[in-house]
Short mmCIF file of C-alpha atoms and ligand atoms in Angstrom, two decimals:
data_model
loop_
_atom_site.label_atom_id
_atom_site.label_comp_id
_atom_site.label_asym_id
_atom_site.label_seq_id
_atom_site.Cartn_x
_atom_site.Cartn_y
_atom_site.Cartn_z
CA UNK K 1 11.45 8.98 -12.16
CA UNK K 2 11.73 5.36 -11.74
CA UNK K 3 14.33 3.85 -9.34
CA UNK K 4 17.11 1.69 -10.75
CA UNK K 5 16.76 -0.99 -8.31
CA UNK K 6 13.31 -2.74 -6.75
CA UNK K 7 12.85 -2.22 -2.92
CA UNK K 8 15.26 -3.24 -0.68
CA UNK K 9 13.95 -6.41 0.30
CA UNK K 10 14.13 -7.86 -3.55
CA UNK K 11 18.07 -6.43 -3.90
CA UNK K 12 19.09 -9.90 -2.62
CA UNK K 13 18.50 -11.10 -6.25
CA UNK K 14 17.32 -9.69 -9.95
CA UNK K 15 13.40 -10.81 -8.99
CA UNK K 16 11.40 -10.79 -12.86
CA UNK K 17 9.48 -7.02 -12.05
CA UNK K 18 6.54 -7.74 -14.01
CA UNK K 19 4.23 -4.78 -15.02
CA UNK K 20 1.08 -4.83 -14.61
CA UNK K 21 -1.76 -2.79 -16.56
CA UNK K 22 -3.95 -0.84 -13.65
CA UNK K 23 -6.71 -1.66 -16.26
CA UNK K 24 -5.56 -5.54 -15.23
CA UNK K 25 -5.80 -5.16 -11.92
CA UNK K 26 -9.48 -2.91 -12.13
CA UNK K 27 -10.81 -6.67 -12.76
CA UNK K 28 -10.26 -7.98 -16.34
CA UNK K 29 -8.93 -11.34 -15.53
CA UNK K 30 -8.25 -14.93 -16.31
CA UNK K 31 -10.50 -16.45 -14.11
CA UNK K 32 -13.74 -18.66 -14.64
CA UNK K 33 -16.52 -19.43 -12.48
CA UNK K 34 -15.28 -22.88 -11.83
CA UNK K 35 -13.26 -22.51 -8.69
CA UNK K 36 -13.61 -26.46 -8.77
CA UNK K 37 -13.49 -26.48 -5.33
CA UNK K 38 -10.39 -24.84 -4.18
CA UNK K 39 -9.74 -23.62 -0.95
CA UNK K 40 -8.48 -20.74 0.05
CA UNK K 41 -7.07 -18.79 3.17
CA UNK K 42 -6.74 -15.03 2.65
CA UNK K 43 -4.93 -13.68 6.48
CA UNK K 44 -5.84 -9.96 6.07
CA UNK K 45 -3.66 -7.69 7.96
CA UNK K 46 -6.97 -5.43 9.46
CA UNK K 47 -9.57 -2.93 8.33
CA UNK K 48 -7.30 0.68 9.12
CA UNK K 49 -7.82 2.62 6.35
CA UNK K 50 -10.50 2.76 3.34
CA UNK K 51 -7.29 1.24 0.55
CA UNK K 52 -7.28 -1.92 2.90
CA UNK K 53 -11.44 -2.47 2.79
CA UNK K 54 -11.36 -1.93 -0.62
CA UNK K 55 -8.37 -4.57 -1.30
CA UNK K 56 -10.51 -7.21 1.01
CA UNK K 57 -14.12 -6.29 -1.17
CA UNK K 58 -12.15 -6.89 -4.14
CA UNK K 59 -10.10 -10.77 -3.32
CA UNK K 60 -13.70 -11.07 -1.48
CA UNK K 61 -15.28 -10.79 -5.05
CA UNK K 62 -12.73 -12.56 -6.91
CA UNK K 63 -13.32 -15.50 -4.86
CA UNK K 64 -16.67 -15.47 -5.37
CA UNK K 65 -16.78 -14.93 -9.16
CA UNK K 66 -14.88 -17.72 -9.37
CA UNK K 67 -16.45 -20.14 -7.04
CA UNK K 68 -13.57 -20.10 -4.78
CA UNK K 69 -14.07 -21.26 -0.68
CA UNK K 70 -12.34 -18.36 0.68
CA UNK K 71 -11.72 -18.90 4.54
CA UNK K 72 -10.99 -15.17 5.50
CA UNK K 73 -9.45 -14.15 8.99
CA UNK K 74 -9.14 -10.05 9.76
CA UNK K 75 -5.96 -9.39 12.09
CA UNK K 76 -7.34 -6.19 13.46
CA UNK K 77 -3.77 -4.96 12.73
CA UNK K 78 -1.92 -7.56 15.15
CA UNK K 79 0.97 -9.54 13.34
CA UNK K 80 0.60 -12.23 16.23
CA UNK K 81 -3.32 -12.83 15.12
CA UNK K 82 -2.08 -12.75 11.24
CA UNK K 83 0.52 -15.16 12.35
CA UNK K 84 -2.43 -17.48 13.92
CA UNK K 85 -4.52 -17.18 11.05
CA UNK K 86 -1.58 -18.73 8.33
CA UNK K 87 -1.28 -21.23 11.19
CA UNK K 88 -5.23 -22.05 10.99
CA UNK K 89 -5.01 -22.08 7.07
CA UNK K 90 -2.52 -24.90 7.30
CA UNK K 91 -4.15 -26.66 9.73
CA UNK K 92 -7.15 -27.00 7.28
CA UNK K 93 -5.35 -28.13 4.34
CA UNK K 94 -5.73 -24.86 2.57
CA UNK K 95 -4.75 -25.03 -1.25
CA UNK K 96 -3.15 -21.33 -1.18
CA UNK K 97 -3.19 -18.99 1.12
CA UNK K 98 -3.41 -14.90 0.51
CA UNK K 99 -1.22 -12.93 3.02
CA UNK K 100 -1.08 -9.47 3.14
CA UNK K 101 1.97 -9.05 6.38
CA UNK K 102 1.23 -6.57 8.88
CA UNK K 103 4.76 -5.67 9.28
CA UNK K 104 8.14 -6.72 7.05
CA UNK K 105 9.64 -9.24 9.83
CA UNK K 106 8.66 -12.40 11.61
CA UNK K 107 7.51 -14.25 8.99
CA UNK K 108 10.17 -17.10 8.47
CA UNK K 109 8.63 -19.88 11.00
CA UNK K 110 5.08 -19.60 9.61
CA UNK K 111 6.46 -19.57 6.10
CA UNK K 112 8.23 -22.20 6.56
CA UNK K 113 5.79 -24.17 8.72
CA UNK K 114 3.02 -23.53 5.16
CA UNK K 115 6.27 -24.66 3.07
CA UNK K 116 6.40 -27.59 4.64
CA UNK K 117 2.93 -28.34 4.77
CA UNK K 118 3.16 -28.20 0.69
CA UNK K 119 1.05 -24.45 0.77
CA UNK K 120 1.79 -21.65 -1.71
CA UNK K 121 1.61 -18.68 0.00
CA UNK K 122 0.83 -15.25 -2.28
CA UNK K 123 1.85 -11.48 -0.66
CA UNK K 124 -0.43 -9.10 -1.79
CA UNK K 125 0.22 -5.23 -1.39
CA UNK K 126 3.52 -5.83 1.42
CA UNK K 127 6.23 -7.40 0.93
CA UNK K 128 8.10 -9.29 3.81
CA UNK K 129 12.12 -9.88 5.21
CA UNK K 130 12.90 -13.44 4.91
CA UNK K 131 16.19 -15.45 4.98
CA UNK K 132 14.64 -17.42 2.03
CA UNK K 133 12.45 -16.08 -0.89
CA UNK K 134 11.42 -19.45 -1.65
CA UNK K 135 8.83 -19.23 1.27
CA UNK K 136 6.37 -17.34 -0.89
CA UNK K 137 5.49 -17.77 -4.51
CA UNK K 138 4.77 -14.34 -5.30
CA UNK K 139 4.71 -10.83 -4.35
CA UNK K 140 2.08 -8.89 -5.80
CA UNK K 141 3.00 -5.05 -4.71
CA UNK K 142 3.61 -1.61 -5.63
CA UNK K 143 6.88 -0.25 -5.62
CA UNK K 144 6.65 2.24 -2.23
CA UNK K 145 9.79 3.59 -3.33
CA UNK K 146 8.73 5.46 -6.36
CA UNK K 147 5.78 6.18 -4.96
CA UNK K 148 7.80 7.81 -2.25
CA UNK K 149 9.70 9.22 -4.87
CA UNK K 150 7.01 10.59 -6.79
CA UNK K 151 5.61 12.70 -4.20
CA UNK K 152 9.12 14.20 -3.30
CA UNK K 153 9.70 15.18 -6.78
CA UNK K 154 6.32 17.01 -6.97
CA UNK K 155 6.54 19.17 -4.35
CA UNK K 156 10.08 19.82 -5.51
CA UNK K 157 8.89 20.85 -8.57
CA UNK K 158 5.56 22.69 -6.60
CA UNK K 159 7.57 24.73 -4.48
CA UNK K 160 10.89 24.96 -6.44
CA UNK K 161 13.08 23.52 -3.94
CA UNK K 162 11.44 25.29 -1.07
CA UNK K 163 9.66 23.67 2.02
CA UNK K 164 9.44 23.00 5.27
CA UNK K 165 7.59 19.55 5.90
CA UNK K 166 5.66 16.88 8.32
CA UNK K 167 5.94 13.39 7.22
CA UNK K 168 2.84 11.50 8.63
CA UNK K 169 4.62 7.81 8.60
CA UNK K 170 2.31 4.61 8.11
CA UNK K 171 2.46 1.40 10.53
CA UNK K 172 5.97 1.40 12.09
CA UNK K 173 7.67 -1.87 10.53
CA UNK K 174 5.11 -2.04 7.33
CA UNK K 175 6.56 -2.34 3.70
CA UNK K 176 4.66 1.06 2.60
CA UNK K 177 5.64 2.84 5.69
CA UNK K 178 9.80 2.22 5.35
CA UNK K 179 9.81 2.54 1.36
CA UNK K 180 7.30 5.59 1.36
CA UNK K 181 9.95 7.51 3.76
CA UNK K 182 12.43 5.92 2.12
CA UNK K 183 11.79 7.23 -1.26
CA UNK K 184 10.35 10.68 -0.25
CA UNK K 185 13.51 11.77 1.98
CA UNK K 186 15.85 10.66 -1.22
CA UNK K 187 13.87 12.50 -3.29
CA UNK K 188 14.11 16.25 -0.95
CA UNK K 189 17.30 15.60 0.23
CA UNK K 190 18.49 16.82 -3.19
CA UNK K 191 16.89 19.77 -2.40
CA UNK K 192 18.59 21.88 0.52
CA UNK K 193 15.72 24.19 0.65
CA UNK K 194 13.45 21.60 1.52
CA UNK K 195 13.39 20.21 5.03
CA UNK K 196 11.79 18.03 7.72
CA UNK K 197 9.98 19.56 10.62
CA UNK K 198 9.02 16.55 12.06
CA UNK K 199 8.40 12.83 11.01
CA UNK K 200 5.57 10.54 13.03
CA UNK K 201 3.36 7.59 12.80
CA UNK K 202 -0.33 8.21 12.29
CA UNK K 203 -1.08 4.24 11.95
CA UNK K 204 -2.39 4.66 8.35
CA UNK K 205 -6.04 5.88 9.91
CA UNK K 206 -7.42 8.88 9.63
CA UNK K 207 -7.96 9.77 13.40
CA UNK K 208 -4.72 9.07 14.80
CA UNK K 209 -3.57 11.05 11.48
CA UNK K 210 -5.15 13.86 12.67
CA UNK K 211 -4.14 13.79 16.24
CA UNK K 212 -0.55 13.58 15.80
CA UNK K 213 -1.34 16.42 12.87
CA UNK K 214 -2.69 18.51 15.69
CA UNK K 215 0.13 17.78 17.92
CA UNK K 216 3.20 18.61 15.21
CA UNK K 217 0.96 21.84 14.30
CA UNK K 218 1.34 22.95 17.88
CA UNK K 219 4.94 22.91 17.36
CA UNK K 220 5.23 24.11 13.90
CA UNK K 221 2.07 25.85 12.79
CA UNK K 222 3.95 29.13 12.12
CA UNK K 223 6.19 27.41 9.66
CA UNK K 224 4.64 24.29 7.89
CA UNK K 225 4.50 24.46 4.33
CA UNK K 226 3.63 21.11 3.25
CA UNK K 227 2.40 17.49 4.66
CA UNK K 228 2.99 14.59 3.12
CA UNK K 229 0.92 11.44 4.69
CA UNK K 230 1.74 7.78 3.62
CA UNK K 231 -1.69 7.01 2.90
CA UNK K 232 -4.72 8.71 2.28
CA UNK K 233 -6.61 8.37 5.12
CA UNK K 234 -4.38 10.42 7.53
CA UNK K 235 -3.55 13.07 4.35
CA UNK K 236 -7.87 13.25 5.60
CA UNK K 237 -6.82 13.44 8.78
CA UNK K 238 -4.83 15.95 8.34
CA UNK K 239 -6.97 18.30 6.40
CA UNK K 240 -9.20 18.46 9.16
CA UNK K 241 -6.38 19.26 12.00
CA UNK K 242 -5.25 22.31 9.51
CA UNK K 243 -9.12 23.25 9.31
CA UNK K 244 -9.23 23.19 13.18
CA UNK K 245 -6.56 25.35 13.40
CA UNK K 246 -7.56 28.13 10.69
CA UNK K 247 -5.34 26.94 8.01
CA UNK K 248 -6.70 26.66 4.47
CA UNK K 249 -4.98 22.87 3.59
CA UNK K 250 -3.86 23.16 -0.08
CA UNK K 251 -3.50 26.36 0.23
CA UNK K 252 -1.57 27.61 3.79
CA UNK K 253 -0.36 24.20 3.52
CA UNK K 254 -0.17 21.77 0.67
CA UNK K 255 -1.38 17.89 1.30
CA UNK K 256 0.18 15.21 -0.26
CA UNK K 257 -0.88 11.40 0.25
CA UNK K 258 -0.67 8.06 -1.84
CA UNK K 259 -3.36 5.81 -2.51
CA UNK K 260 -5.84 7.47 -4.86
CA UNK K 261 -9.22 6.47 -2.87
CA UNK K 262 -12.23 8.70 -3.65
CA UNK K 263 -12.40 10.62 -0.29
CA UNK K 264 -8.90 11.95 -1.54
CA UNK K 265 -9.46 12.59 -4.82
CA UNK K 266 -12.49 14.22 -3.72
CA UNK K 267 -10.62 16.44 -1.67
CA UNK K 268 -8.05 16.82 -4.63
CA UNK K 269 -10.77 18.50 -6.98
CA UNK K 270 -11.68 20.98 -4.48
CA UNK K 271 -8.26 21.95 -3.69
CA UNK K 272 -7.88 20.56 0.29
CA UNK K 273 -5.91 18.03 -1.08
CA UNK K 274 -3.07 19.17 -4.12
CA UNK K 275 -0.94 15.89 -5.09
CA UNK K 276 -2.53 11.60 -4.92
CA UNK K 277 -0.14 8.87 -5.98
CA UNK K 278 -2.37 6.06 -6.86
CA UNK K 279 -1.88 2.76 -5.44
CA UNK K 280 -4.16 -0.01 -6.14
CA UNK K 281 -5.99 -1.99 -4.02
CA UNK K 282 -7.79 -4.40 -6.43
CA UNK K 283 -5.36 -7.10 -6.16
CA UNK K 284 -8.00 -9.91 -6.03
CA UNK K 285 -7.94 -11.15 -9.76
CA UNK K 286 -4.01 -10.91 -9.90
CA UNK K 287 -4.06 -12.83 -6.72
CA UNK K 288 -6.47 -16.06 -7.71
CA UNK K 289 -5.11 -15.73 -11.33
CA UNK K 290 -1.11 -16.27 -9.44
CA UNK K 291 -2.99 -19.10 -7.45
CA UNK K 292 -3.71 -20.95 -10.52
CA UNK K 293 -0.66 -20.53 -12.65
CA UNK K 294 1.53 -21.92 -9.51
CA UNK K 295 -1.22 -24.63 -9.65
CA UNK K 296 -0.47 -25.24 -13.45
CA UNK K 297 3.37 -25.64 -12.09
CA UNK K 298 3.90 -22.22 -13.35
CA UNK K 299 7.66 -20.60 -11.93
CA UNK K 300 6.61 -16.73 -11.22
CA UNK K 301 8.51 -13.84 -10.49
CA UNK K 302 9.06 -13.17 -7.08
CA UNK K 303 7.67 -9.70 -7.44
CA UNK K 304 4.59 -8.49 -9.82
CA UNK K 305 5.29 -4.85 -9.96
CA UNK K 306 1.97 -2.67 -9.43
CA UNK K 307 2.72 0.45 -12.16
CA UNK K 308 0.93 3.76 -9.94
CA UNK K 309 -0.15 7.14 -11.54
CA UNK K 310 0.39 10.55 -10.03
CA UNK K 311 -2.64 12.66 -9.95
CA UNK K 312 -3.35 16.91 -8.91
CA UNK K 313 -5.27 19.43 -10.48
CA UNK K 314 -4.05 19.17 -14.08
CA UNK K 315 -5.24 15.34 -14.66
CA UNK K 316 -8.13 15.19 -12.00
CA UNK K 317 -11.86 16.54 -12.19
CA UNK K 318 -15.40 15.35 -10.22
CA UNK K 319 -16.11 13.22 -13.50
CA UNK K 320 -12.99 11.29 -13.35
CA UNK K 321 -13.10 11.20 -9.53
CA UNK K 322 -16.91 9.54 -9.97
CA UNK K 323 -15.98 6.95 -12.41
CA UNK K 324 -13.00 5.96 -10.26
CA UNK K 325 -13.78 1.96 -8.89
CA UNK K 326 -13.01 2.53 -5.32
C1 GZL A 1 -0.31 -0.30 0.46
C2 GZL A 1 -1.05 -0.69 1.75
C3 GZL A 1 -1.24 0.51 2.65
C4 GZL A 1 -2.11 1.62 2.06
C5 GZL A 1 -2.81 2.10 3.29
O1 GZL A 1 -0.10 -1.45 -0.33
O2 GZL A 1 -0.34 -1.69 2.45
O3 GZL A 1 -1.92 0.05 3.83
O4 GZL A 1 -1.39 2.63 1.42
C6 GZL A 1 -3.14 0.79 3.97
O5 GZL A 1 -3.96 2.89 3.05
O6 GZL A 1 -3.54 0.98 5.27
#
């Protein structure tokens, strides 16, 4: 079920959600090979999880199929270095500048500074708070809500109301880690027989996901029923604390995640995993193709709306997993 309303950051006004095809964002796109020279800084928010190296190969790519100068900077997961890189960008007399924000807040002097300096700036994956949308051109997301959403109502439907559940929460302060809880507690909290054992950060990797997994299952191994991680890599995580600790995960426990990488669906079609909500990572032609409408003059809207798929058992098998781009 769709929500009625985009994230909370876009309720401030009725931002143009404009859907895009997967199919569109797998890498047909607008672009030529003539980058004629442009310059761009993409300020990557760090390598954590296998989504986020597969959203850098694919702007990396775009950039390069269309002779783009792409002036990249890794963060290593610190807003202050992200915040240093957009800084850098300017300084060069970037044309555009890719940002995908660490965390929701902070962003308004940097913005503001690249405003200033004449710089689009395009948001790709997370979306930020700012006092004034006009200090990016574009967000070019998922909706974290639904996918929150979608999750809750599957194990609703899984378990017929009935479970008792750990939330493994991405980066405290990111987008997908406030709108992923956000959506998945609405969803069970029409559902009295499902409840939260315990909700905790596991940094979207896999190894803290599997430490704090391995923690909570000290606490609650004699009555978890279900995980549900943010992001694929610690729903990995996770399957190995369970396996650690004699529990068959998809079975003893069911594993949900969201992201839709190969490891998981892997792990999906031989039943460790039960429930993926996709979100893409190939944002790179989206991105250069938003670059050069805003360079045309184009107006867009303030938030191109990534449409995600649910897979489990029913739509998923090894030949669909192996023809899967990332
Ligand atoms: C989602 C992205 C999240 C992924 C994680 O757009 O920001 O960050 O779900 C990644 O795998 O670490």
């Amino acid at each position: 079920m769709k929500p009625t309303s985009p994230p909370r950051r876009h309720r401030r006004r009725n931002a143009l959600a404009l859907i895009l095809a997967p199919i569109a964002l797998a890498g047909c796109s607008g672009g030529d090979s003539s980058g004629d020279g442009l310059r761009v800084g993409f300020a990557q928010a760090g390598a954590e999880s296998a989504w986020r190296r597969a959203e850098t190969t694919s702007i990396k790519a775009e950039a390069e199929k269309r002779g783009v100068d792409l002036k990249f900077a890794d963060a290593q997961g610190k807003q202050e270095n992200q915040i240093a890189a957009v800084r850098d960008f300017i300084a060069q007399s970037v044309d555009a500048i890719i940002l995908a924000p660490i965390v929701e807040t902070g962003w308004d002097d940097v913005l503001t500074e690249a405003k200033d300096a004449g710089i689009p700036v395009v948001l790709v994956d997370r979306g930020v708070d700012v006092g004034d949308d006009s200090l990016y051109a574009t967000l070019i997301a998922s909706d974290f809500v639904t996918e929150g959403q979608m999750v809750g109502e599957w194990l609703a439907e899984k378990t017929s109301g009935n479970a008792k559940i750990i939330q493994l929460e991405g980066t405290p302060g990111a987008a997908p880690a406030i709108d992923r809880k956000k959506g998945f507690d609405d969803a069970i909290a029409a559902h009295p027989g499902m409840t939260l054992l315990a909700s905790q950060s596991g940094e979207f990797n896999i190894e803290k996901g599997k430490e704090v997994m391995e923690a909570l299952l000290a606490q609650h191994a004699g009555s978890v029923t279900a995980v549900y991680a943010h992001n694929d890599d610690m729903a990995l995580g996770a399957v190995q604390a369970l396996e650690a600790a004699g529990k068959k995960p998809g079975e003893d426990v069911l594993v949900l995640s969201i992201d839709g990488g190969k490891a998981a669906l892997d792990a999906l079609v031989n039943g460790r995993i039960n429930c993926v909500v996709e979100c893409l990572p190939l944002l790179g032609p989206n991105a250069f193709d938003a670059i050069e409408k805003i360079r045309s003059g184009e107006t867009l809207p303030k938030w191109q709306k990534v449409e995600d798929q649910l897979f489990d058992a029913t739509n998923t098998d090894a030949d669909f997993v192996a023809n899967r781009p990332y």
